Short mmCIF file of C-alpha atoms in Angstrom, two decimals:
data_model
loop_
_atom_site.label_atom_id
_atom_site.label_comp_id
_atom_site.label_asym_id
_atom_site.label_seq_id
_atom_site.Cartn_x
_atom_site.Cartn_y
_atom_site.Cartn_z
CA UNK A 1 -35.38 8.09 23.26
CA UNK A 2 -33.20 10.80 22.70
CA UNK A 3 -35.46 12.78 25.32
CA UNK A 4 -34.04 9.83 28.00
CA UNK A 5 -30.23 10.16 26.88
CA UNK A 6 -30.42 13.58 27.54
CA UNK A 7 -32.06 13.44 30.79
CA UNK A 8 -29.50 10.72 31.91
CA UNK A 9 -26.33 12.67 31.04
CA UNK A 10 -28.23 15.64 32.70
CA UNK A 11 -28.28 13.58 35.90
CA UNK A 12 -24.44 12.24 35.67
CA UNK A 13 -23.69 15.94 34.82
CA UNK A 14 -24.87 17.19 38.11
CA UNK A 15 -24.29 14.16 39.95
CA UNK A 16 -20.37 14.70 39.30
CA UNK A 17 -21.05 18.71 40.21
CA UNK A 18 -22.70 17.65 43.06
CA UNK A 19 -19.51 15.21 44.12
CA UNK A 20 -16.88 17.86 43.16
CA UNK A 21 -19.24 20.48 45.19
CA UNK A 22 -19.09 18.00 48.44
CA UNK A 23 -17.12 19.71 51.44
CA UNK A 24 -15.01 16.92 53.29
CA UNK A 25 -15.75 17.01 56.40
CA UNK A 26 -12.89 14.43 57.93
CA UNK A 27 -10.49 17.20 55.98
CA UNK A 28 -12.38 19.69 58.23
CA UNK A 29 -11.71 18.05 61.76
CA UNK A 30 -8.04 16.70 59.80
CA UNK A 31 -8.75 13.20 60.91
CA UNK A 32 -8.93 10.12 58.50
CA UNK A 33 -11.77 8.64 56.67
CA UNK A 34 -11.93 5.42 59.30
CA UNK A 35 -11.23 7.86 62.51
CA UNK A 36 -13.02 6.24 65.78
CA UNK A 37 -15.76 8.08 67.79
CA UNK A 38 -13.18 8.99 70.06
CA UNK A 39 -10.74 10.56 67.50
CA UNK A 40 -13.65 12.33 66.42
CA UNK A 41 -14.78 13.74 69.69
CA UNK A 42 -10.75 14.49 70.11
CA UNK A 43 -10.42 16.46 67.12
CA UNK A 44 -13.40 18.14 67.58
CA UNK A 45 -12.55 19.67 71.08
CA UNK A 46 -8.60 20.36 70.27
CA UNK A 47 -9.97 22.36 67.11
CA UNK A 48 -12.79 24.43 69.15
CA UNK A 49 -10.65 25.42 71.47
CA UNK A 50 -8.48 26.91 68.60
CA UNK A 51 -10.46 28.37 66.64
CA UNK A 52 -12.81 29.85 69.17
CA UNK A 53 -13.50 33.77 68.72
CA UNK A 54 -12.58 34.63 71.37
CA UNK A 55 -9.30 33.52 71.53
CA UNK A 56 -9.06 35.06 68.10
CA UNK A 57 -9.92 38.58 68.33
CA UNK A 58 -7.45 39.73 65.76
CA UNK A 59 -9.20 37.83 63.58
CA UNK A 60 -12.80 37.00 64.78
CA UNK A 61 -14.26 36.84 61.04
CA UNK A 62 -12.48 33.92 59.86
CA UNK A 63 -12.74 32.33 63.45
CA UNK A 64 -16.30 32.51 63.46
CA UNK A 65 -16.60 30.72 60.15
CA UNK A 66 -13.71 28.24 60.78
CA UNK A 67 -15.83 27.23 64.49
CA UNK A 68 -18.94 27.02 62.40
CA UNK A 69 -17.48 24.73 59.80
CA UNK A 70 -16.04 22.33 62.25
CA UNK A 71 -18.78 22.27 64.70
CA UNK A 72 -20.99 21.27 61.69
CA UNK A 73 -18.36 18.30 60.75
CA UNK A 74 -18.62 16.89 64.02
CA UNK A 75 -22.68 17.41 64.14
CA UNK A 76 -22.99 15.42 61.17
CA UNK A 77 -19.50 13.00 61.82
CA UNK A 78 -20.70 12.09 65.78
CA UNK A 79 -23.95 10.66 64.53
CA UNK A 80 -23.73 7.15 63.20
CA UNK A 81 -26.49 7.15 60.99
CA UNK A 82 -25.61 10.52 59.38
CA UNK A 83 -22.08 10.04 58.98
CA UNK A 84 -23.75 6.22 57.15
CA UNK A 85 -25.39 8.57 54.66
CA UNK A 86 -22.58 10.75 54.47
CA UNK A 87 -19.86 8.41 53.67
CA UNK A 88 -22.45 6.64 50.69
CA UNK A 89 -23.87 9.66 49.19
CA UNK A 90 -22.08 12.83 50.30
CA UNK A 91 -23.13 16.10 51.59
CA UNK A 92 -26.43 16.01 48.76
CA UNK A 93 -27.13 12.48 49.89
CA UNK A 94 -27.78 14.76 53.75
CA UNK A 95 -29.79 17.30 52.35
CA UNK A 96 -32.08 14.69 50.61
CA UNK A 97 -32.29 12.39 53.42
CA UNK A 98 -33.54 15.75 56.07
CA UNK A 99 -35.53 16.46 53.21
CA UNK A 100 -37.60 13.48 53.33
CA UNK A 101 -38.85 14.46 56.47
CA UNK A 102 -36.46 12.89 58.89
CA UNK A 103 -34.68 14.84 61.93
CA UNK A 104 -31.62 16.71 60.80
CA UNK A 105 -29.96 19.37 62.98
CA UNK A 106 -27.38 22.06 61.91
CA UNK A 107 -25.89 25.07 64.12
CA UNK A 108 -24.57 25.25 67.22
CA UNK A 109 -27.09 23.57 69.70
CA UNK A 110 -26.27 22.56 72.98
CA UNK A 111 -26.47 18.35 72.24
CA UNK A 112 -23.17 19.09 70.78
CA UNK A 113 -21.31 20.44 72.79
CA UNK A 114 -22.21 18.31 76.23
CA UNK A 115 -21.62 15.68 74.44
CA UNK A 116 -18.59 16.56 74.28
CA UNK A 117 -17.46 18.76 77.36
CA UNK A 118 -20.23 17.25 79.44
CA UNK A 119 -23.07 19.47 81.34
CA UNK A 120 -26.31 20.23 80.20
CA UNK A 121 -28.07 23.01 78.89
CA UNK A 122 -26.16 24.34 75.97
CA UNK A 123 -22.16 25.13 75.96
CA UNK A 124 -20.18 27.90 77.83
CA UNK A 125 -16.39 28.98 77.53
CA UNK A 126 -15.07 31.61 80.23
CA UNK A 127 -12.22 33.66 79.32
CA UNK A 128 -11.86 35.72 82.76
CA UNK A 129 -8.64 33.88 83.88
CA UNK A 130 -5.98 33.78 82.04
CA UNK A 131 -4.32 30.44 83.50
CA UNK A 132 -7.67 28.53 83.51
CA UNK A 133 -7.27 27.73 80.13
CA UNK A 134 -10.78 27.19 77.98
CA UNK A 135 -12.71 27.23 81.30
CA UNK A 136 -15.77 25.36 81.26
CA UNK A 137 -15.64 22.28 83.29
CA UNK A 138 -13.46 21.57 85.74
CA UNK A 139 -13.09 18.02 83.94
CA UNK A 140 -12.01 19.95 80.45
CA UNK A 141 -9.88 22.24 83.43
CA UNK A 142 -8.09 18.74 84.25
CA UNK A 143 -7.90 17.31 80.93
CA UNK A 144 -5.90 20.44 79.84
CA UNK A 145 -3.57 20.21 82.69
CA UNK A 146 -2.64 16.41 82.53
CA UNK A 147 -2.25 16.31 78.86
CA UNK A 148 1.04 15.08 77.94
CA UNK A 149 4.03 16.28 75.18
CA UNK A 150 3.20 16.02 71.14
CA UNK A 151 5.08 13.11 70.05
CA UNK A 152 5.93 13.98 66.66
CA UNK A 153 7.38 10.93 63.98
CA UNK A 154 8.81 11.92 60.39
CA UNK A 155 7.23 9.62 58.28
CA UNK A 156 8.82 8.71 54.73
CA UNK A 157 6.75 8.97 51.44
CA UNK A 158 7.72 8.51 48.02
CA UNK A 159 6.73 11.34 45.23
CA UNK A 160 4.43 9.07 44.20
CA UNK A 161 2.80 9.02 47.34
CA UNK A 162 2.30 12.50 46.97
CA UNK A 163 1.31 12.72 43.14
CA UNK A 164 -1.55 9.92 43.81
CA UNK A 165 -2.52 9.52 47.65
CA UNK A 166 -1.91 6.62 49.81
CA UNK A 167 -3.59 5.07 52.76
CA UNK A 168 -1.20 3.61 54.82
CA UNK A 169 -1.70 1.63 58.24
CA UNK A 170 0.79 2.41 61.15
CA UNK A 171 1.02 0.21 63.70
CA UNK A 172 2.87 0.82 67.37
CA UNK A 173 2.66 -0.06 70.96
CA UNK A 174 2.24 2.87 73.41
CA UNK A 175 2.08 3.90 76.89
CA UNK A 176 -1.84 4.10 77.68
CA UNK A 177 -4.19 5.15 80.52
CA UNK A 178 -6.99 2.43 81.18
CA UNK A 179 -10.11 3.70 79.30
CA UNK A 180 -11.89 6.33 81.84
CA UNK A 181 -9.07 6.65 84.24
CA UNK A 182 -9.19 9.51 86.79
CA UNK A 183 -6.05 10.84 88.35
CA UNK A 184 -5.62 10.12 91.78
CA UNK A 185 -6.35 13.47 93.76
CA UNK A 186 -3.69 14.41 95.76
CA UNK A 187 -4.22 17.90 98.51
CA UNK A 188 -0.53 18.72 98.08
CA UNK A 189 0.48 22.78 96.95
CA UNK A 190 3.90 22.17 94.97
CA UNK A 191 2.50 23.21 91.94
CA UNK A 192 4.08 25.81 89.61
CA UNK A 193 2.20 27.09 86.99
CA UNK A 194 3.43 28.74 83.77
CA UNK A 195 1.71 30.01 80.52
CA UNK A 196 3.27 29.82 77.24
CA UNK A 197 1.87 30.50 73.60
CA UNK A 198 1.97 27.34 71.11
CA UNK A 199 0.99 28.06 68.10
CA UNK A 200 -0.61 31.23 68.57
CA UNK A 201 -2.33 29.22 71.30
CA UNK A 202 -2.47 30.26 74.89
CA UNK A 203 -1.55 26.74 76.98
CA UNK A 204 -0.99 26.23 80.77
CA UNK A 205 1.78 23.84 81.62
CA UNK A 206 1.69 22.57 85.38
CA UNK A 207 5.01 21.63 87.06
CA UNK A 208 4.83 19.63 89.94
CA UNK A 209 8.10 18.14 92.15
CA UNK A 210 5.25 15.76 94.32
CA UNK A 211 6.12 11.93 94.16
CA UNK A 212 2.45 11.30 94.38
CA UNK A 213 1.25 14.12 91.81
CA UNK A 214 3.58 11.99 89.41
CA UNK A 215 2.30 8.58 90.05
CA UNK A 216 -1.28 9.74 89.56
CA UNK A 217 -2.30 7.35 86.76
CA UNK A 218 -1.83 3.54 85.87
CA UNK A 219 0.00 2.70 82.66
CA UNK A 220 -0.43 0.22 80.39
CA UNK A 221 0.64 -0.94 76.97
CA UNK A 222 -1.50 -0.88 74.43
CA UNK A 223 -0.96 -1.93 70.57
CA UNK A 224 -2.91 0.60 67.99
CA UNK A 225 -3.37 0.65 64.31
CA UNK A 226 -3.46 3.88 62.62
CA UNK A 227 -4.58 4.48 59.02
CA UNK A 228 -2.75 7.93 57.80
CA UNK A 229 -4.34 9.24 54.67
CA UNK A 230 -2.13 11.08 52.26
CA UNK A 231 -3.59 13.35 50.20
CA UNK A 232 -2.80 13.83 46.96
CA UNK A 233 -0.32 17.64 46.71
CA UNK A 234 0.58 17.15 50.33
CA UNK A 235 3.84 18.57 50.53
CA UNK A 236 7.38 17.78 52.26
CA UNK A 237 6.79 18.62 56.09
CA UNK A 238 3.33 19.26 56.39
CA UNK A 239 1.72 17.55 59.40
CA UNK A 240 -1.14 15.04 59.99
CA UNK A 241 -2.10 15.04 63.59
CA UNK A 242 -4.02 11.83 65.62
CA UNK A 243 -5.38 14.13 68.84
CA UNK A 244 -4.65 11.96 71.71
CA UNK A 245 -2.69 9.28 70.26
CA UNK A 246 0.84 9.65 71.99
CA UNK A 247 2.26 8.32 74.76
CA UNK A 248 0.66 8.63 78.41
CA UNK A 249 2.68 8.75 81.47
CA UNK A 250 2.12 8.24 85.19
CA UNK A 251 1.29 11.68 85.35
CA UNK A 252 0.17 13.05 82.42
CA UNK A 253 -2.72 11.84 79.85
CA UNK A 254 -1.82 10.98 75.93
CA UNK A 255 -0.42 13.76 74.00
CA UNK A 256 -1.19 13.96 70.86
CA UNK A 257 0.73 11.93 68.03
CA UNK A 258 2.18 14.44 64.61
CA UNK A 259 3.36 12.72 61.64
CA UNK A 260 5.36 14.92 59.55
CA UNK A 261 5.76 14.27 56.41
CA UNK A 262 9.48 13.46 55.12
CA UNK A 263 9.70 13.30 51.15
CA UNK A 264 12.32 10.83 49.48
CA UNK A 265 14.01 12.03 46.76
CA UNK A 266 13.18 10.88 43.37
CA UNK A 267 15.37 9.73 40.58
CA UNK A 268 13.65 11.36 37.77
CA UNK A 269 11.49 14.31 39.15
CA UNK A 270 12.33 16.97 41.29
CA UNK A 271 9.48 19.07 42.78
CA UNK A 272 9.26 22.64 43.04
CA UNK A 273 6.13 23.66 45.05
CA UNK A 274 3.39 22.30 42.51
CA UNK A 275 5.56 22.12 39.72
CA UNK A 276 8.25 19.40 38.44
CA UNK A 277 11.25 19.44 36.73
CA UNK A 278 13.43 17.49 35.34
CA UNK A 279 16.74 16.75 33.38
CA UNK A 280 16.29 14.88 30.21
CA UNK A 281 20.03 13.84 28.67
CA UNK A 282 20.06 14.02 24.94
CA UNK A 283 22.59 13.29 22.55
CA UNK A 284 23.83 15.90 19.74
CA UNK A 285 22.47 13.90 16.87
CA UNK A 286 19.34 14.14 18.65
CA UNK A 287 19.82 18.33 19.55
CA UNK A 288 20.50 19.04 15.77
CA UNK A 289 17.83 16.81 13.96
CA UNK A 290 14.92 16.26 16.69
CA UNK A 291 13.69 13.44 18.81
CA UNK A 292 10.80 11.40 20.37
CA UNK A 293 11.26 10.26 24.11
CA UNK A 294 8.68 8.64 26.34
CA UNK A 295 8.52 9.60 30.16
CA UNK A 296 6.90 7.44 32.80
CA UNK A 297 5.33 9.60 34.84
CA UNK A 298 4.13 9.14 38.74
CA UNK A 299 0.62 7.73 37.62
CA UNK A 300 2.08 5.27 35.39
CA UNK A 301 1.25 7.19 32.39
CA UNK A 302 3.78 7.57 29.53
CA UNK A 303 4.02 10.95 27.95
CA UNK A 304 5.93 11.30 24.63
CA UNK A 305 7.93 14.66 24.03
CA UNK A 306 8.05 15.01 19.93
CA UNK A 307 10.58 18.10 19.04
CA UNK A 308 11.47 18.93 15.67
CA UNK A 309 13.03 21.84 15.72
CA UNK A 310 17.01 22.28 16.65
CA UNK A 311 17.43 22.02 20.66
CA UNK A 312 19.77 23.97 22.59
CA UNK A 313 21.98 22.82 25.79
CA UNK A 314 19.87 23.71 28.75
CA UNK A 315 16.58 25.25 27.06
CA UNK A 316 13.20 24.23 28.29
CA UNK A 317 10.14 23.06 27.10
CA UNK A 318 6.91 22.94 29.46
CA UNK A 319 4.23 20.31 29.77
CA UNK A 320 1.36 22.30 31.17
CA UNK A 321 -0.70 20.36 33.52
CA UNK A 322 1.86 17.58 33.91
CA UNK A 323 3.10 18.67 37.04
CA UNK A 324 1.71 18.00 41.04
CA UNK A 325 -1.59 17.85 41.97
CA UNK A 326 -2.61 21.23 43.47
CA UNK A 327 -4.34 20.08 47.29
CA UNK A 328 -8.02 20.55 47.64
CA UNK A 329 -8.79 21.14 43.76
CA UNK A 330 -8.18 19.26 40.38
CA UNK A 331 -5.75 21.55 38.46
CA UNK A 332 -2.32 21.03 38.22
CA UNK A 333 1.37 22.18 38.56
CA UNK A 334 3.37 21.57 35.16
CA UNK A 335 6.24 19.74 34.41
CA UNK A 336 9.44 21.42 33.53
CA UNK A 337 12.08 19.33 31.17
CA UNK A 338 15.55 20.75 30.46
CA UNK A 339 17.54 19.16 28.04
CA UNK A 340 21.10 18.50 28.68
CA UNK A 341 23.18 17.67 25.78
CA UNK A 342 25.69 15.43 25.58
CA UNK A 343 28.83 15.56 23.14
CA UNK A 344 30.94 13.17 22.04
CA UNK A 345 34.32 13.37 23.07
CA UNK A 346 36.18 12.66 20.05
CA UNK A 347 35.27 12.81 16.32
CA UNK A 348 37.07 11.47 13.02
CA UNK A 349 38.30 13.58 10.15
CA UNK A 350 35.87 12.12 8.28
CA UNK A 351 33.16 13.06 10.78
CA UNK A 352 34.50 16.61 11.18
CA UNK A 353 34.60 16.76 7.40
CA UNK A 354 30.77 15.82 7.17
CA UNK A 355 30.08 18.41 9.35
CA UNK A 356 31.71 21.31 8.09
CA UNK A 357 29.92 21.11 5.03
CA UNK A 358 26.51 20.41 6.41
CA UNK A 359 26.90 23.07 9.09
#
C-alpha cells in the first residue's frame, strides 16, 4: 500500500516537472493558443526572415538557436495531429507518442519550408542583392513588396489583467483581399525603390505614382474575431502582434495588426517593474500602539499586515513575493506598503494632558 502512494506521488511529482519543463511553442511563434493555420504559417515566415543568420551576423549564435526554436514550433504547430497531442499532453505527451513508433520529424527538412515558401526540394534564401529582400521565390519577392503598413491599436488592460492573464476576443471589420488574390500585373517602369532598416530589419518599400499599379487588388470587407492572450507579467507597452491581420488596400496586401498594451491605472497598487507599492493611510492611535489591516489583492486574496511595534510616517514594510508575476517563470515581484500617518488636527487639554504623561 504504502509502496502504491509512493509511486503515485512519484508520478504527480514528475508529471508537474514535466508541465513546468514544457516549452510553449505558440509563445515561440508569439501567436495565441487558438491561432488559425494561416496565422501560423504567417508567423512562422515573418519570424524566419528575422531571425535568419544571415541577416544576423553580429550575432549568428543566438540567431541560429532562435531559427531552430521557431522552425521546430511550426514543425510540430502546422501538423494537426501533433499540435492535437500537443495541446492535451504537452511537449512529453510528443516524445511519447514518436516513441511509440509513429512518424515524428524534428530539424530543418525541406517539407517545412515549401510548405511554406512553396518549391520543392528543401529551402533556399539568397542574400546577393540587397533590394531583393529574403530572395527565394519570386512569390515571397511579391509578397514582400505588396505588404501593407503595421496598423498598430493601444489596447486597455486593467492591473489585474496583468497580475492574472486574460483572454480576450477582439472583434473588427477590415479591408481584405479575396482569399488567393494575385495582383494584377501591370509592364509599367514608375517604380522607385528605397531600403530602410525596421527594427534592425532590412525592408524594401516600393513607391509607385501608376493609376493601375494602385488598383492592383479587389477589396472587400471582412468581419474577424481575434482572441489576444495576455500573459500574466506582461507589462505597460509591450506588443502582441497578429502577422497579416491589418488592413489591405487596392495596392498593397494586409499589414500586420500590433496591439500595444496600454495599462489603466489602479486605485490601490502602483507597479514598479515587477514590484508593487502602495500607500496604506493609518491613523496615530494606530502608528503608536500597532494594527491589523486586510488588503485585497489582484487575485482576490486578502492579506493581513499585523505590526506591533511603533510605526513611523513614511517607513516601509515588504511583503516578499506579493508583488507581479515575473513573465515566463513562477516567482514573484514583492509588494511594497508605506504607511502614511494621519494626525488629528486638533486635540483637548485633556487629550494633550494624557499624552504628556504617557509619552
Amino acid at each position: 500500500m504504502n509502496r502504491n502512494i509512493f509511486f503515485i506521488l512519484f508520478s504527480l511529482l514528475l508529471l508537474f516537472t514535466l508541465v513546468l519543463c514544457n516549452t510553449d511553442y505558440y509563445k515561440t511563434l508569439n501567436i495565441p493558443k487558438n491561432a488559425s493555420p494561416e496565422q501560423i504559417k504567417r508567423a512562422f515566415k515573418e519570424l524566419t526572415k528575422k531571425y535568419h543568420p544571415d541577416r544576423n551576423k553580429g550575432n549568428k549564435a543566438e540567431a541560429e538557436k532562435k531559427y531552430s526554436q521557431i522552425s521546430h514550433a511550426y514543425e510540430i504547430l502546422s501538423d494537426e495531429k501533433k499540435r492535437s497531442i500537443y495541446d492535451r499532453y504537452g511537449e512529453e505527451g510528443l516524445k511519447q507518442h514518436e516513441r511509440g513508433g509513429h512518424p515524428g520529424g524534428g530539424g530543418f527538412g525541406g517539407d517545412i519550408f515549401s510548405d511554406i515558401f512553396g518549391g520543392g526540394g528543401g529551402f533556399h534564401f539568397n542574400f546577393g542583392d540587397p533590394f531583393g529582400g529574403m530572395g527565394g521565390d519570386n512569390n515571397d519577392n511579391e509578397e514582400e513588396e505588396f505588404k501593407g503598413p503595421e496598423l498598430r491599436i493601444p489596447l486597455e488592460v486593467t492591473l489585474e489583467n496583468l497580475y492574472n492573464g486574460k483572454l480576450m476576443t477582439f472583434r473588427r471589420v477590415r479591408t481584405a483581399h479575396e482569399s488567393g488574390a494575385k495582383p494584377k500585373k501591370c509592364e509599367c517602369r514608375n517604380k522607385a525603390i528605397k531600403v530602410v532598416v525596421m527594427n534592425g530589419v532590412m525592408k524594401r518599400i516600393t513607391e509607385n505614382n501608376c493609376e493601375e499599379c494602385k488598383n492592383r487588388f479587389n477589396v472587400i470587407q471582412k468581419a474577424t474575431a481575434l482572441t489576444i492572450q495576455i500573459d500574466k507579467g506582461m507589462r505597460d507597452g509591450e506588443e502582441i502582434v497578429f502577422y497579416g491581420e491589418g488592413d489591405a488596400t487596392r495596392s498593397h496586401r494586409s499589414g500586420d495588426l500590433i496591439f500595444v498594451l496600454k495599462a489603466r491605472p489602479h486605485q490601490t497598487f502602483v507597479r514598479q517593474n515587477d514590484d508593487l507599492k502602495m500607500k496604506l493611510q493609518i491613523s496615530l492611535k494606530e502608528s503608536l500602539t500597532g494594527l491589523v489591516k486586510v488588503i485585497k489583492h489582484l487575485d482576490g486574496r486578502k492579506l493581513t499586515v499585523k505590526i506591533d511595534d511603533v510605526i513611523k510616517p513614511g517607513s516601509i514594510r515588504v511583503l516578499k513575493g506579493e508583488g507581479m508575476p515575473r513573465k515566463d517563470s513562477s516567482a514573484k515581484g514583492d509588494l511594497y506598503i508605506e504607511f502614511d500617518v494621519v494626525f488629528p488636527n486638533t486635540l483637548t487639554n485633556e487629550q494633550k494632558q494624557e499624552l504628556s504623561k504617557i509619552l
